């Protein structure tokens, strides 16, 4: 097949979602181009995922780096406009809700390039999150909307997106998890960090949690309360490091702060944890599948299925320590998992894109 499919990747969660889609499209014989915007650039935020997940090296890296919301999005738009102008593309494939997703969506839409959005229709209904704006606007300009859970279908319908564009395909982040499950070695991860048999993993990076010193101080107090009873290991995203450390995060003997981890090392720790504390989107889903209790430090989630069909619970800082201890006692989630989270999202997406390209060719 001659027409090129362009994947736009920029930030850590994009890599995890794109790997199974790119693999399935390659197996179907498509020509593909991988554009890395450079939104994430540290080796541990980017390159390690390409290596561990077997992603092809990007054909180009736009090197946009960090910036304010507007500057980063604008630089992605400018870079993607040039990229789409110089390299013909039958369809662009976008992932998730990061600034790279929206920047690429706006650039492509104005050039008339068709677009597919993987993980469409998720909504937190919280416009203070930059991701919520990215999600809503991206979905408005995409031709194929691949959804991971049923409520996304209703969200897209309410926003006027045509039913024919929406495809419930399952969750590619879960494809990646299932494809790598036998590499997640919880026992050696625990030993590597000298953790107790019962330990907790925490990840925090939402602006609403880590940007303000006051909020960071609340969080640190809550984490210290947990660490009074349990070992807590925190692979710390670069965004919050300075503020959380300045607020005293390290001043508790059972708190271990480490650099962001590669996917295999991180998921190995998660698999063996008694509970997870997070504000990540993806981690809420991964813990659902692994049935590890997840306490989400946010007032809302765009992934409600992780609460109704998983072990996720939204908590405040005041509730955190008691919720973690209760979750550890309750043990793994034993209910039904969300429909189609079966490791086959990538092949489903590849089949739909292949059919769509054939129809567009006719
Ligand atoms: C971005 C996404 C967020 C996603 C997260 C995943 C947006 C609006 N936000 O947030 O939805 O959950 O990625 O991890 O797109 N930095 C480094 N090294 C890097 C990358 C970032 O040090 O490789 C630091 C910089 O100080 C930067 C800050 O992290 O200013 C924030 O990076 P940015 O990409 O703007 O947003 P994230 O908080 O990573
Ligand atoms: N992740 C990782 N190493 C870490 C923290 C997270 O590999 O130290 C993985 C995690 O398993 C998930 C992805 O990164 O697959 C999610 O990224 P993140 O939490 O940064 O973004 P979000 O999902 O909140 O957008």
Coordinates of C-alpha atoms in Angstrom, one line a residue, residues 177-190 197 199-201 233 263-276 283 286-293 332:
X177 CA 0.5 -3.9 28.9
X178 CA -0.7 -7.4 27.9
X179 CA 2.1 -7.7 25.3
X180 CA 4.7 -7.0 28.0
X181 CA 3.1 -8.7 31.0
X182 CA 5.6 -11.5 31.2
X183 CA 8.4 -8.9 31.5
X184 CA 7.0 -7.3 34.6
X185 CA 9.1 -8.8 37.4
X186 CA 7.6 -7.5 40.6
X187 CA 9.9 -9.4 43.0
X188 CA 13.1 -8.1 41.4
X189 CA 11.7 -4.5 41.2
X190 CA 10.9 -4.6 44.9
X197 CA 6.9 -6.8 51.0
X199 CA 4.7 -1.1 49.4
X200 CA 3.0 1.7 47.6
X201 CA 3.9 3.4 44.3
X233 CA 8.4 4.8 46.1
X263 CA 8.0 1.3 31.2
X264 CA 9.1 -2.2 32.1
X265 CA 10.7 -1.1 35.4
X266 CA 7.7 1.1 36.3
X267 CA 5.1 -1.5 35.5
X268 CA 7.1 -4.2 37.4
X269 CA 6.8 -2.0 40.5
X270 CA 3.1 -1.3 39.9
X271 CA 2.4 -5.0 39.5
X272 CA 3.8 -5.9 42.9
X273 CA 2.4 -2.9 44.8
X274 CA -0.2 -3.1 47.6
X275 CA -1.7 0.1 46.2
X276 CA -1.0 3.0 43.8
X283 CA -2.0 4.6 35.4
X286 CA -3.1 0.0 33.9
X287 CA -4.0 -0.6 37.6
X288 CA -7.6 -1.6 36.5
X289 CA -6.2 -4.3 34.4
X290 CA -3.6 -5.4 36.9
X291 CA -6.3 -5.3 39.6
X292 CA -4.0 -3.2 41.9
X293 CA -6.0 -0.8 44.1
X332 CA -6.9 -6.8 44.5

